[in-house]
Coordinates of C-alpha atoms and ligand atoms in Angstrom, one line a residue:
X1 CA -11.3 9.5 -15.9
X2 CA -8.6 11.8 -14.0
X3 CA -9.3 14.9 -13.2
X4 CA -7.3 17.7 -10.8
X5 CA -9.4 19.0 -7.9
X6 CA -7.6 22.6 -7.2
X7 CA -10.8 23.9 -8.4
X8 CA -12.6 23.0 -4.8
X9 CA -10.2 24.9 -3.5
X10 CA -11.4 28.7 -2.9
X11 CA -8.5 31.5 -1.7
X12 CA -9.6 32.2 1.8
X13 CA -8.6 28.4 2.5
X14 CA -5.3 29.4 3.3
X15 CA -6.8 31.3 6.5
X16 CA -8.9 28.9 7.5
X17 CA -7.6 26.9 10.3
X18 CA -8.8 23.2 9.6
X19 CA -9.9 20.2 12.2
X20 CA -7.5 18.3 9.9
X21 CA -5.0 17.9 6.7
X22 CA -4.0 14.8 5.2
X23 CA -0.7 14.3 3.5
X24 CA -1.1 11.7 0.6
X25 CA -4.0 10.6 -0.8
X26 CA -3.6 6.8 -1.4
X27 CA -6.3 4.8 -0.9
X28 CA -6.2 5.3 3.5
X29 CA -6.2 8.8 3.7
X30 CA -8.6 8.4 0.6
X31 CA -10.5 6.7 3.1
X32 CA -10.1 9.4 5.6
X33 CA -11.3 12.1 3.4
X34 CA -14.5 10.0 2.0
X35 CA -15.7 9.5 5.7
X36 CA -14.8 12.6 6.4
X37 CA -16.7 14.5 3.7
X38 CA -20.1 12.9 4.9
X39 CA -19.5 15.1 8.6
X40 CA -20.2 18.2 7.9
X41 CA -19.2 19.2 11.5
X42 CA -15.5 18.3 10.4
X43 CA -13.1 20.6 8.1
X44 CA -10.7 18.8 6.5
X45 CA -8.4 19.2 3.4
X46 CA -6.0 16.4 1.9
X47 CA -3.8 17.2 -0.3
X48 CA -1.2 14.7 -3.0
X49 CA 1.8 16.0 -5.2
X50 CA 0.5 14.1 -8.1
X51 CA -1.4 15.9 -10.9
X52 CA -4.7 13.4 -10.1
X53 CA -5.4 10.8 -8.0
X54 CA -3.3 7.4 -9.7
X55 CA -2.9 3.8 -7.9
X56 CA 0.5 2.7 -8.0
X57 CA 0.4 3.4 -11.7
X58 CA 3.3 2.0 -12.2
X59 CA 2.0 -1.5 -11.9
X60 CA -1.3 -1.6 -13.0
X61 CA -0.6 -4.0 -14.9
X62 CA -3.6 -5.1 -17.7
X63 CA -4.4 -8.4 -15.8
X64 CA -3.0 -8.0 -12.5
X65 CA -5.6 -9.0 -9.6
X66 CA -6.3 -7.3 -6.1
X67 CA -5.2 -9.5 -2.9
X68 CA -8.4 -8.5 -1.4
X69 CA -11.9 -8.2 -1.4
X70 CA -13.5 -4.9 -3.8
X71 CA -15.8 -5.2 0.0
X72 CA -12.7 -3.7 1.5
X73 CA -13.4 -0.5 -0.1
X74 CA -12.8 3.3 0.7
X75 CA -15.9 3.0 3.6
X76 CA -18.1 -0.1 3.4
X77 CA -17.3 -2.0 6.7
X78 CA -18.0 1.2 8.9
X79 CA -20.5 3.4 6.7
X80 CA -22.2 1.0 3.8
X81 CA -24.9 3.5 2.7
X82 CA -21.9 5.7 1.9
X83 CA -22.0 7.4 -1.7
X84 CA -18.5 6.1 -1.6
X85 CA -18.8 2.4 -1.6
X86 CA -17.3 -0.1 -4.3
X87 CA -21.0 -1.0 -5.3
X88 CA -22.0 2.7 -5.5
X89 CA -19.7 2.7 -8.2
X90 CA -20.6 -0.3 -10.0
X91 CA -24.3 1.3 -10.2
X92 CA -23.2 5.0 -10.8
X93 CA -20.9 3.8 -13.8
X94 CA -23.8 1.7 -15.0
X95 CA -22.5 -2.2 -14.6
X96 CA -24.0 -3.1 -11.6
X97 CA -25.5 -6.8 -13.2
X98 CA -22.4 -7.4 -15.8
X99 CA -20.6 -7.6 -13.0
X100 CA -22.7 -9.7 -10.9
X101 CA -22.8 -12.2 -13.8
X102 CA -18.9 -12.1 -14.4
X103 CA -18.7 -14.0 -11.2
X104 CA -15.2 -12.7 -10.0
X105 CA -14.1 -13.2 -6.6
X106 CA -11.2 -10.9 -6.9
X107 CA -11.3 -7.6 -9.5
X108 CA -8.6 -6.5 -11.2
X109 CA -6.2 -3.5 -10.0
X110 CA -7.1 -1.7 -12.8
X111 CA -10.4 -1.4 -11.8
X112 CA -10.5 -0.7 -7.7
X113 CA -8.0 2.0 -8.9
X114 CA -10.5 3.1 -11.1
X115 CA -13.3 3.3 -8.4
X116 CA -10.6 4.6 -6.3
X117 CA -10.1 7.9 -9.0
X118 CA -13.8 8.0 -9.4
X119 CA -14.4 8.6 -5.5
X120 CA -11.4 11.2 -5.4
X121 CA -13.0 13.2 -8.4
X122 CA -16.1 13.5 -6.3
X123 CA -14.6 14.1 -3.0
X124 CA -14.5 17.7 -2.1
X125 CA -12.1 17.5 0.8
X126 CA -9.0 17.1 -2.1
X127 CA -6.2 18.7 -3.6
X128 CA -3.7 17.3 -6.1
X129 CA -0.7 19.1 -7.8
X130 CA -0.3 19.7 -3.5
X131 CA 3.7 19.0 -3.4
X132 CA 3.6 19.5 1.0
X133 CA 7.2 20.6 1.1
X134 CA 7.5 21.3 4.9
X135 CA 5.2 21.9 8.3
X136 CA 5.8 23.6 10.9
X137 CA 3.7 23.5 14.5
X138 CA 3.5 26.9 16.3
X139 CA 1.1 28.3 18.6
X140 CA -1.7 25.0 18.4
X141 CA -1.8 25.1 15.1
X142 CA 0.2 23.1 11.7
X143 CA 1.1 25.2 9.2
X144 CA 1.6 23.0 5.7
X145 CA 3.7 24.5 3.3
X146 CA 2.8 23.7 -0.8
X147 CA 5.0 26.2 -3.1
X148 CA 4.1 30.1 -2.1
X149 CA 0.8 28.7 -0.3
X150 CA 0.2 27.5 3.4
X151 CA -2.4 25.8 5.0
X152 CA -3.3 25.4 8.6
X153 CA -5.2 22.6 10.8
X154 CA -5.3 21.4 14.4
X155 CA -4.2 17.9 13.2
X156 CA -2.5 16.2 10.5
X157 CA -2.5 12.6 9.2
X158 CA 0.7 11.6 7.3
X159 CA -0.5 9.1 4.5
X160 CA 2.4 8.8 2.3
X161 CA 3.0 5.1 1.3
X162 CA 6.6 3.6 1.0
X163 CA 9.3 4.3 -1.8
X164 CA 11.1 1.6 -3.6
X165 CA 13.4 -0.2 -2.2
X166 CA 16.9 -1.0 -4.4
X167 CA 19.4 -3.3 -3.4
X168 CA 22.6 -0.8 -3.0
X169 CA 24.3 -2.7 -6.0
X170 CA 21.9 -1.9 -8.2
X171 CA 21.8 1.9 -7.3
X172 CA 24.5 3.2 -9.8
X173 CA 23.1 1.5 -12.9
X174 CA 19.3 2.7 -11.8
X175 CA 18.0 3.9 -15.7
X176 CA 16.2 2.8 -18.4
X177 CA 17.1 -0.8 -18.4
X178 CA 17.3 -1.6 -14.7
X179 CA 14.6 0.2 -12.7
X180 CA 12.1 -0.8 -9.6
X181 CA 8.8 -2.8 -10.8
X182 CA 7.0 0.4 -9.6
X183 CA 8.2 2.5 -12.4
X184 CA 7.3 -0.5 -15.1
X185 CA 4.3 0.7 -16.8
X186 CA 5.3 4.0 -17.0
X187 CA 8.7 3.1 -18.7
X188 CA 6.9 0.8 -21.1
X189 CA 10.3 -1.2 -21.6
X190 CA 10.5 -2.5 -24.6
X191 CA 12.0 -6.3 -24.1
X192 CA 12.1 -7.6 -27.7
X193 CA 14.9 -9.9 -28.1
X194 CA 16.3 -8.8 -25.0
X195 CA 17.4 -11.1 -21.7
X196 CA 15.6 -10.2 -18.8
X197 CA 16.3 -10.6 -15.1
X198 CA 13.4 -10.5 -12.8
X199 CA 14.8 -10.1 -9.1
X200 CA 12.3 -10.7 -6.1
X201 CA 9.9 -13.5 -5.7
X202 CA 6.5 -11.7 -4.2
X203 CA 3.3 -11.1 -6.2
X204 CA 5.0 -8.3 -7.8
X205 CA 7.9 -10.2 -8.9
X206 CA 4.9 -12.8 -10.2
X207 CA 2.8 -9.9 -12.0
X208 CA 6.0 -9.0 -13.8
X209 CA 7.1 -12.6 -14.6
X210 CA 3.1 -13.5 -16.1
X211 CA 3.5 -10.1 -18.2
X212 CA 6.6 -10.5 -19.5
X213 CA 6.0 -14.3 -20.6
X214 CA 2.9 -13.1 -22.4
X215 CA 4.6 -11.1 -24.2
X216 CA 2.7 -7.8 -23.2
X217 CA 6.2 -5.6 -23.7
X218 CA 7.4 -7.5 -26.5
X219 CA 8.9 -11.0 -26.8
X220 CA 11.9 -11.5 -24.6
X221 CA 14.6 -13.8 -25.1
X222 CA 15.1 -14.5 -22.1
X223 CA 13.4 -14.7 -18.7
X224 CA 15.2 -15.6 -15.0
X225 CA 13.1 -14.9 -12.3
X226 CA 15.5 -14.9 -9.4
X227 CA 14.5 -14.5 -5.3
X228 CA 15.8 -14.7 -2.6
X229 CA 13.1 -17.1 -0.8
X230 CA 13.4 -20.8 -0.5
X231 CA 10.4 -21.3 -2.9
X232 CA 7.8 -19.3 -4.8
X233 CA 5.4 -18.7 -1.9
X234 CA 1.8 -18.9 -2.1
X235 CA -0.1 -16.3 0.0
X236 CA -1.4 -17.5 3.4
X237 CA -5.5 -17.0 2.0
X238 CA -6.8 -19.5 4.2
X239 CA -10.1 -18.3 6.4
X240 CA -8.5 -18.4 9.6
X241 CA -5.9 -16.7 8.6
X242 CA -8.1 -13.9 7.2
X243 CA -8.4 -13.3 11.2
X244 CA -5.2 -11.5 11.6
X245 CA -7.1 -8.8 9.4
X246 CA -9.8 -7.9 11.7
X247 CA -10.1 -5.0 14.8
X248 CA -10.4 -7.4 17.7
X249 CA -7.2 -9.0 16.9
X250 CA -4.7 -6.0 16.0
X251 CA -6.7 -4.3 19.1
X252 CA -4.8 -7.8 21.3
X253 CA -1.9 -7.2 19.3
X254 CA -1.4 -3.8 20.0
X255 CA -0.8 -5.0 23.6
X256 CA 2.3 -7.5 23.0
X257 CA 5.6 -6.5 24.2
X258 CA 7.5 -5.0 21.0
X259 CA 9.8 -7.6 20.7
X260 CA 7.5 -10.3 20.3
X261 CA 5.1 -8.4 17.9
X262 CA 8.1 -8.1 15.5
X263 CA 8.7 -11.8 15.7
X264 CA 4.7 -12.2 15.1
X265 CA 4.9 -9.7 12.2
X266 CA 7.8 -11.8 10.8
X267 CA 6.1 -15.4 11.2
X268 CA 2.9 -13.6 9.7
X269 CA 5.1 -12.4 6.2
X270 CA 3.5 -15.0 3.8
X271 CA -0.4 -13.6 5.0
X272 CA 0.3 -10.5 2.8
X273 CA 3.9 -11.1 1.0
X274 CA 2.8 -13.9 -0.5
X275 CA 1.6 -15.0 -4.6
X276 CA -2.3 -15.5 -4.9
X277 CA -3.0 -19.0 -5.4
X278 CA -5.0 -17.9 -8.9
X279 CA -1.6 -16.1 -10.2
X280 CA 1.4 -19.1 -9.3
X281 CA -1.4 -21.5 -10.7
X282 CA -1.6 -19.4 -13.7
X283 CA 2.1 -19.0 -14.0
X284 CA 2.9 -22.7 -13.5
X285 CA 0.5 -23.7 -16.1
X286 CA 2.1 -21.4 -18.6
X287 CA 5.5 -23.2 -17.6
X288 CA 4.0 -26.5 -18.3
X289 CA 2.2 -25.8 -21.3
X290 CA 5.7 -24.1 -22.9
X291 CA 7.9 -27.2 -22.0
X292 CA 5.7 -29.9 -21.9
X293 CA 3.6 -29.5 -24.5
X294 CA 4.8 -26.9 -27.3
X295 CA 8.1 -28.2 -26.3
X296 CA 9.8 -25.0 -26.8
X297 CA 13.8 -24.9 -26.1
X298 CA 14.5 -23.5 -22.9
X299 CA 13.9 -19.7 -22.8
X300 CA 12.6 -19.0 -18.8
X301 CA 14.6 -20.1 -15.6
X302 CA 13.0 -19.8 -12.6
X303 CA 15.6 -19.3 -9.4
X304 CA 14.7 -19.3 -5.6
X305 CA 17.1 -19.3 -3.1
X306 CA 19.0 -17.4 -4.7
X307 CA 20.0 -13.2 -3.6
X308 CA 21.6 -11.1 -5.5
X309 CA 24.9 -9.8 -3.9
X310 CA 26.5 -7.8 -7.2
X311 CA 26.2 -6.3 -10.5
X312 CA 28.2 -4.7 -12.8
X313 CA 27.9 -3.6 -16.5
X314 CA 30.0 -4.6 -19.1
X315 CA 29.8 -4.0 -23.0
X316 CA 26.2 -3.1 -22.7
X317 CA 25.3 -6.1 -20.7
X318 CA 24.7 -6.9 -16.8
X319 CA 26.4 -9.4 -15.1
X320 CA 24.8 -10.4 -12.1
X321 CA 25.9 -12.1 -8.8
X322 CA 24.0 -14.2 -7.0
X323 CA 23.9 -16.8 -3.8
X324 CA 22.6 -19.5 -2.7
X325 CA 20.8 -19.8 0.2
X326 CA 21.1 -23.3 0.9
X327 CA 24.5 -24.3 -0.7
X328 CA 26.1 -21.1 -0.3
X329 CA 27.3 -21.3 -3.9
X330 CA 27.8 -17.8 -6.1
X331 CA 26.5 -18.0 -10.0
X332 CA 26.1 -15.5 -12.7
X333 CA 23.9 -14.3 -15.0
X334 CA 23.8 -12.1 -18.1
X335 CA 20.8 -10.1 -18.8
X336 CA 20.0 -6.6 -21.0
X337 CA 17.4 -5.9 -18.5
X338 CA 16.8 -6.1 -14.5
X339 CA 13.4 -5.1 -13.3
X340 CA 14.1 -5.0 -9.6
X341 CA 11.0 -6.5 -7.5
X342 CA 12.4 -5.8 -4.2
X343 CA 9.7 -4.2 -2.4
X344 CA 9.0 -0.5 -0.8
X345 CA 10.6 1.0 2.5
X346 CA 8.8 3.0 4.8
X347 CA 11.3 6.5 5.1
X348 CA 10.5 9.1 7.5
X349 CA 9.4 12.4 4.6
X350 CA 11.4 15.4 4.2
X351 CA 8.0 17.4 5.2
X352 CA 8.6 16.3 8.9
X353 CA 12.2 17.7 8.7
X354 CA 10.8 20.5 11.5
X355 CA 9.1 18.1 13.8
X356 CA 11.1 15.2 13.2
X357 CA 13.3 15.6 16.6
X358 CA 10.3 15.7 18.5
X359 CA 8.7 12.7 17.4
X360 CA 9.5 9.5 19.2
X361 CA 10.5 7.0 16.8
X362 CA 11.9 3.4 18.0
X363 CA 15.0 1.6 17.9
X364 CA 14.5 1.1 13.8
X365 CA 13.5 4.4 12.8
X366 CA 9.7 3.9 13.1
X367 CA 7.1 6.6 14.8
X368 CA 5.7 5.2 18.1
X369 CA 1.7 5.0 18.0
X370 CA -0.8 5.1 20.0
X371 CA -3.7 2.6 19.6
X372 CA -5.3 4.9 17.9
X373 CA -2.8 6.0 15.4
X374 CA -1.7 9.0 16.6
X375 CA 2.5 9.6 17.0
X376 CA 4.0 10.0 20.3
X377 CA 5.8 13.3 20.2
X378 CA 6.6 16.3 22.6
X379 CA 4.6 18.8 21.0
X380 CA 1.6 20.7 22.0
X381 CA -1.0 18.0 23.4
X382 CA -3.8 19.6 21.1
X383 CA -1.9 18.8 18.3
X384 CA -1.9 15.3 16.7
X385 CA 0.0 13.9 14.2
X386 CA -1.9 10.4 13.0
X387 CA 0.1 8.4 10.9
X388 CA -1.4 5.5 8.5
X389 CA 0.5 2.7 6.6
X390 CA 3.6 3.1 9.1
X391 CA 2.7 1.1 12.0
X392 CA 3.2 -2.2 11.5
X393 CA 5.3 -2.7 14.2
X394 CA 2.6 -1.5 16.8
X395 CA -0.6 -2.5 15.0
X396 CA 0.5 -5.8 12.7
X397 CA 0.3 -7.2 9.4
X398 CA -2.8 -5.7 9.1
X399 CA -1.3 -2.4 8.8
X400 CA -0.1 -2.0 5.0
X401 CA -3.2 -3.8 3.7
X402 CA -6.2 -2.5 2.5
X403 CA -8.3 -4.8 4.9
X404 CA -8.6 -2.3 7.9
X405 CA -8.6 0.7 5.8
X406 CA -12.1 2.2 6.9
X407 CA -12.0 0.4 10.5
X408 CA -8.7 2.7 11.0
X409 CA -10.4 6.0 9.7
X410 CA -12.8 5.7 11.6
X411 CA -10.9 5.5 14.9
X412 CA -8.9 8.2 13.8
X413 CA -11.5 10.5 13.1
X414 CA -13.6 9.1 16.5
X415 CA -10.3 9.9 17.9
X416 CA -10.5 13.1 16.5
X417 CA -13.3 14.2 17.3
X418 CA -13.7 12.7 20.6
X419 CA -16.9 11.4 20.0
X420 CA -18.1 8.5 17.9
X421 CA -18.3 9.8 14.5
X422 CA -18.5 6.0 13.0
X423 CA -19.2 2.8 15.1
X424 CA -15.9 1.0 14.5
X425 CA -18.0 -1.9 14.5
X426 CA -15.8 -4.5 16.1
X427 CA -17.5 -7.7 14.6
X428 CA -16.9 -11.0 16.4
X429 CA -14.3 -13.6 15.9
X430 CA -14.0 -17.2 15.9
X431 CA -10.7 -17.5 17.5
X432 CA -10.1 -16.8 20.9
X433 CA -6.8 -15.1 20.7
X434 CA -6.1 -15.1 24.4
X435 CA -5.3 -11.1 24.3
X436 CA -6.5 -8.6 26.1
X437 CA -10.4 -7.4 24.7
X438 CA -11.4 -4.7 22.8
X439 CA -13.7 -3.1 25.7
X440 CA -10.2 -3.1 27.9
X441 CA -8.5 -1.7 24.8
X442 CA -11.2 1.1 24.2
X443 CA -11.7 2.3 28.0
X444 CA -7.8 2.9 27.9
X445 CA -7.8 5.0 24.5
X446 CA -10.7 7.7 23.9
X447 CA -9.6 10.6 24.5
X448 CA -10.6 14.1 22.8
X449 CA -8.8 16.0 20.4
X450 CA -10.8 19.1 19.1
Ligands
FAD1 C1 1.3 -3.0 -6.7 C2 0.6 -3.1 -5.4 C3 -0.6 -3.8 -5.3 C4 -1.2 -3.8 -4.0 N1 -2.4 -4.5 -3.9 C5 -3.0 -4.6 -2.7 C6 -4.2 -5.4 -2.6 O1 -4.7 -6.0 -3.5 N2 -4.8 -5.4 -1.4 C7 -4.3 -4.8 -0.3 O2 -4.8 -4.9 0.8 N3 -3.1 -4.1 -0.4 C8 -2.5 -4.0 -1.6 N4 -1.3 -3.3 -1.6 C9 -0.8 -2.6 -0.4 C10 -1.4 -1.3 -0.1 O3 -2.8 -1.4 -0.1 C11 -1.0 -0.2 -1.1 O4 0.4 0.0 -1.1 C12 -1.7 1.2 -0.8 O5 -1.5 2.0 -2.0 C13 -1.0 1.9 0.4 O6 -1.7 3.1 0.5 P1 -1.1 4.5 1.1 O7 -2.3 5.4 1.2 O8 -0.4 4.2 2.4 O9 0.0 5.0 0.2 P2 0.2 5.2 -1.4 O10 -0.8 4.5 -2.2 O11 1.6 4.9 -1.7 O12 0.0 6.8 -1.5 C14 0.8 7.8 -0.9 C15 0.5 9.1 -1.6 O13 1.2 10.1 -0.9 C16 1.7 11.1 -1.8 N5 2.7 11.9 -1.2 C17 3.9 11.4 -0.7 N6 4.6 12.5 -0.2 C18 3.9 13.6 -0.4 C19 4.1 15.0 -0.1 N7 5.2 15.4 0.5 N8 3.1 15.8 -0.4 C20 2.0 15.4 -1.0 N9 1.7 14.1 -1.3 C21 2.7 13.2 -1.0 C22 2.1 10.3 -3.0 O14 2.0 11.1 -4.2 C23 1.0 9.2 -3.0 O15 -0.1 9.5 -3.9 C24 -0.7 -3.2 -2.9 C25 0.6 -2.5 -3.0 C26 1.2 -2.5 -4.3 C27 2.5 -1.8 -4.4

């Protein structure tokens, strides 16, 4: 069920002055909004470009499984007696015990983004079809430009996600038959026949490989899964590294000298870049069953170590370049399609254009944050900018993840406020990290905002 939300949305809100506006509505400042809504002494609006609220649509994939827990919801680990919670849905859409009994550890994407659309369609804080083309800070107050209309608010919280990222030499022959993975569903490529070349070896490039070998957009000819990593990596699941993904260590981390947190965030890549165990298993027993027992002729390669440097396009086909890691040796291959797996970028948005020079951003183009999310900048001190999904350089790999989601709402809008709307309950931890606490973290970072 989609449906738009301009409807909430009554004329004299463009005079209003709001406590906040969210930009995006993915799942964190979906998060934001859903605690939000249930503190009445906050006004907030969020508004997203797209026509109703959608989840990476582009790869929700028919079988495709979450890397996390459907406990890591919209609100559950800092308000479970929500309305908004992941089991409020199972009860409200009426399969509460058949899912119980289906004994699933992990849910599909298909349906957290479906609990995801069901909270935004109750939420009364949104507004889709909300393109925010430019803001400009004046006087204490943000003024958010969407078409003819503007908005104002105190703060803002910039939750736009990533874009695609495409290796430059496959810019110019960007189309129909060689796209980014987050564009596949919506393309519905039709691969009958046709050779295919998967490039990128993380859980997307795996999604993509499982769907295509089964056939789900027609029978290809071909398959060559190429990436550029030594292997095809398993996710880092195991229980201690689950600690990573919890407050009292990203509150240490914060604390690190930059350069080592980078080489932290690097070591850490595999915790969230990584294949689920269920999915590789999956695909290598598909690979088994094809060779060793149907004993079909050789129609899938699968590549590692291998980037690709160079493409071009002759007679219809795609020849593409690629290198070895290890041996340094260049090969080719032919394919009629290239889905490119190659991940997302974080860019700064066109809709900061205004404020962009007075935002301090680090040697690689990324906002400095406080601890509790809020950018550094030279504007008015009354006015924050938070920022979600853009710091894992300051906070860790915990960042991009949906682990933290609610823990980080509700220190931004504690932060906000200046009071403690949600107890960002800081459970304990079996590791002694050897960083600094959580109480010397928090005496150094209240501070109040309205
Ligand atoms: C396929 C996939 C599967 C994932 N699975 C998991 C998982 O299982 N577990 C996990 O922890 N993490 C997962 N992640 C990582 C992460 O949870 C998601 O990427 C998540 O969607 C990030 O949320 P977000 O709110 O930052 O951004 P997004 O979900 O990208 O949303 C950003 C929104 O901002 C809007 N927007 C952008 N610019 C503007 C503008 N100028 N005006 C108005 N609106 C704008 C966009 O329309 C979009 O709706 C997955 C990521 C992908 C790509």
């Amino acid at each position: 069920m989609t449906l738009s939300h301009t409807s909430h949305r009554q004329p004299q809100d463009e005079a209003k002055i709001y406590d906040l506006i969210g930009v995006g509505l993915g799942p964190f400042n979906l998060s934001i909004a859903a605690l939000a809504a249930e503190k009445p002494e906050l006004s907030t609006l969020f508004l997203d470009k797209k026509p109703h609220f959608a989840w990476h649509p582009g790869l929700l994939l028919s079988d495709a499984k979450m890397q996390t827990s459907f406990l890591k919801d919209l609100v559950t680990a800092v308000n479970p007696t929500s309305r908004y919670t992941f089991l409020n849905y199972l009860v409200k859409s009426r399969k509460f015990y058949p899912f119980m009994a289906s004994g699933q550890s992990t849910i599909s994407r298909l349906e957290f983004s479906d609990y995801l659309s069901w909270a935004a369609n109750q939420l009364p804080n949104v507004q889709f079809k909300a393109d925010v083309t430019a803001i400009e800070q004046q006087d204490g107050v943000f003024t958010v430009t969407v078409g003819d209309q503007q908005y104002r608010a105190k703060h803002l919280v910039m939750g736009i996600g990533t874009q695609a990222a495409i290796p430059d030499c496959a810019k110019p022959f960007v189309g129909d038959d060689c796209f980014h993975a987050s564009e596949l569903a919506l393309r519905d490529p039709q691969l009958e026949g046709k050779r295919v070349a998967i490039i990128g070896g993380g859980q997307t490039g795996a999604d993509v490989f499982q769907h295509s070998f089964d056939g789900e957009f027609g029978s290809a000819k071909s398959l060559t899964w190429v990436s550029r990593r030594a292997n095809i990596e398993a996710l880092d699941e195991g229980c201690f590294t689950d600690q990573y993904f919890m407050p009292d260590y990203v509150n240490g981390f914060y604390q690190l000298e930059q350069p080592l947190k980078d080489k932290e965030v690097a070591r850490q890549k595999l915790t969230s870049d990584g294949i689920t165990n269920e999915c590789l298993q999956g695909i290598y027993q598909r690979l088994y069953h094809d060779k060793y027992v149907l004993r079909k002729p050789n129609w899938w390669q699968i590549q590692p170590s291998r980037t690709l440097v160079s493409m071009v396009k002759r007679g219809g086909e795609y020849q593409l370049s690629l290198v070895h890691g290890l041996t340094g040796e260049r090969t080719e291959i032919s394919a009629d399609v290239v889905v490119l797996c190659t991940g997302f970028k974080r860019t700064a948005p066109s809709c900061l254009n205004q404020l962009q020079s007075r935002i301090e951003w680090d040697s690689r183009g990324r906002p400095k944050l406080s601890p509790d999310f809020s950018v550094q900048w030279q504007g008015e001190a009354d006015n924050r900018i938070y920022m979600v999904n853009a710091g894992m350089g300051s906070h860790g790999i915990a960042e991009p993840q949906l682990s933290l989601a609610s823990w980080r709402a509700a220190r931004i809008l504690n932060h906000l406020a200046g009071h403690t709307l949600y107890d960002p309950i800081e459970h304990g931890n079996l590791v002694d990290w050897g960083l600094p606490t959580e109480a010397q973290h928090h005496k150094q970072t209240l501070g109040a905002a309205i």
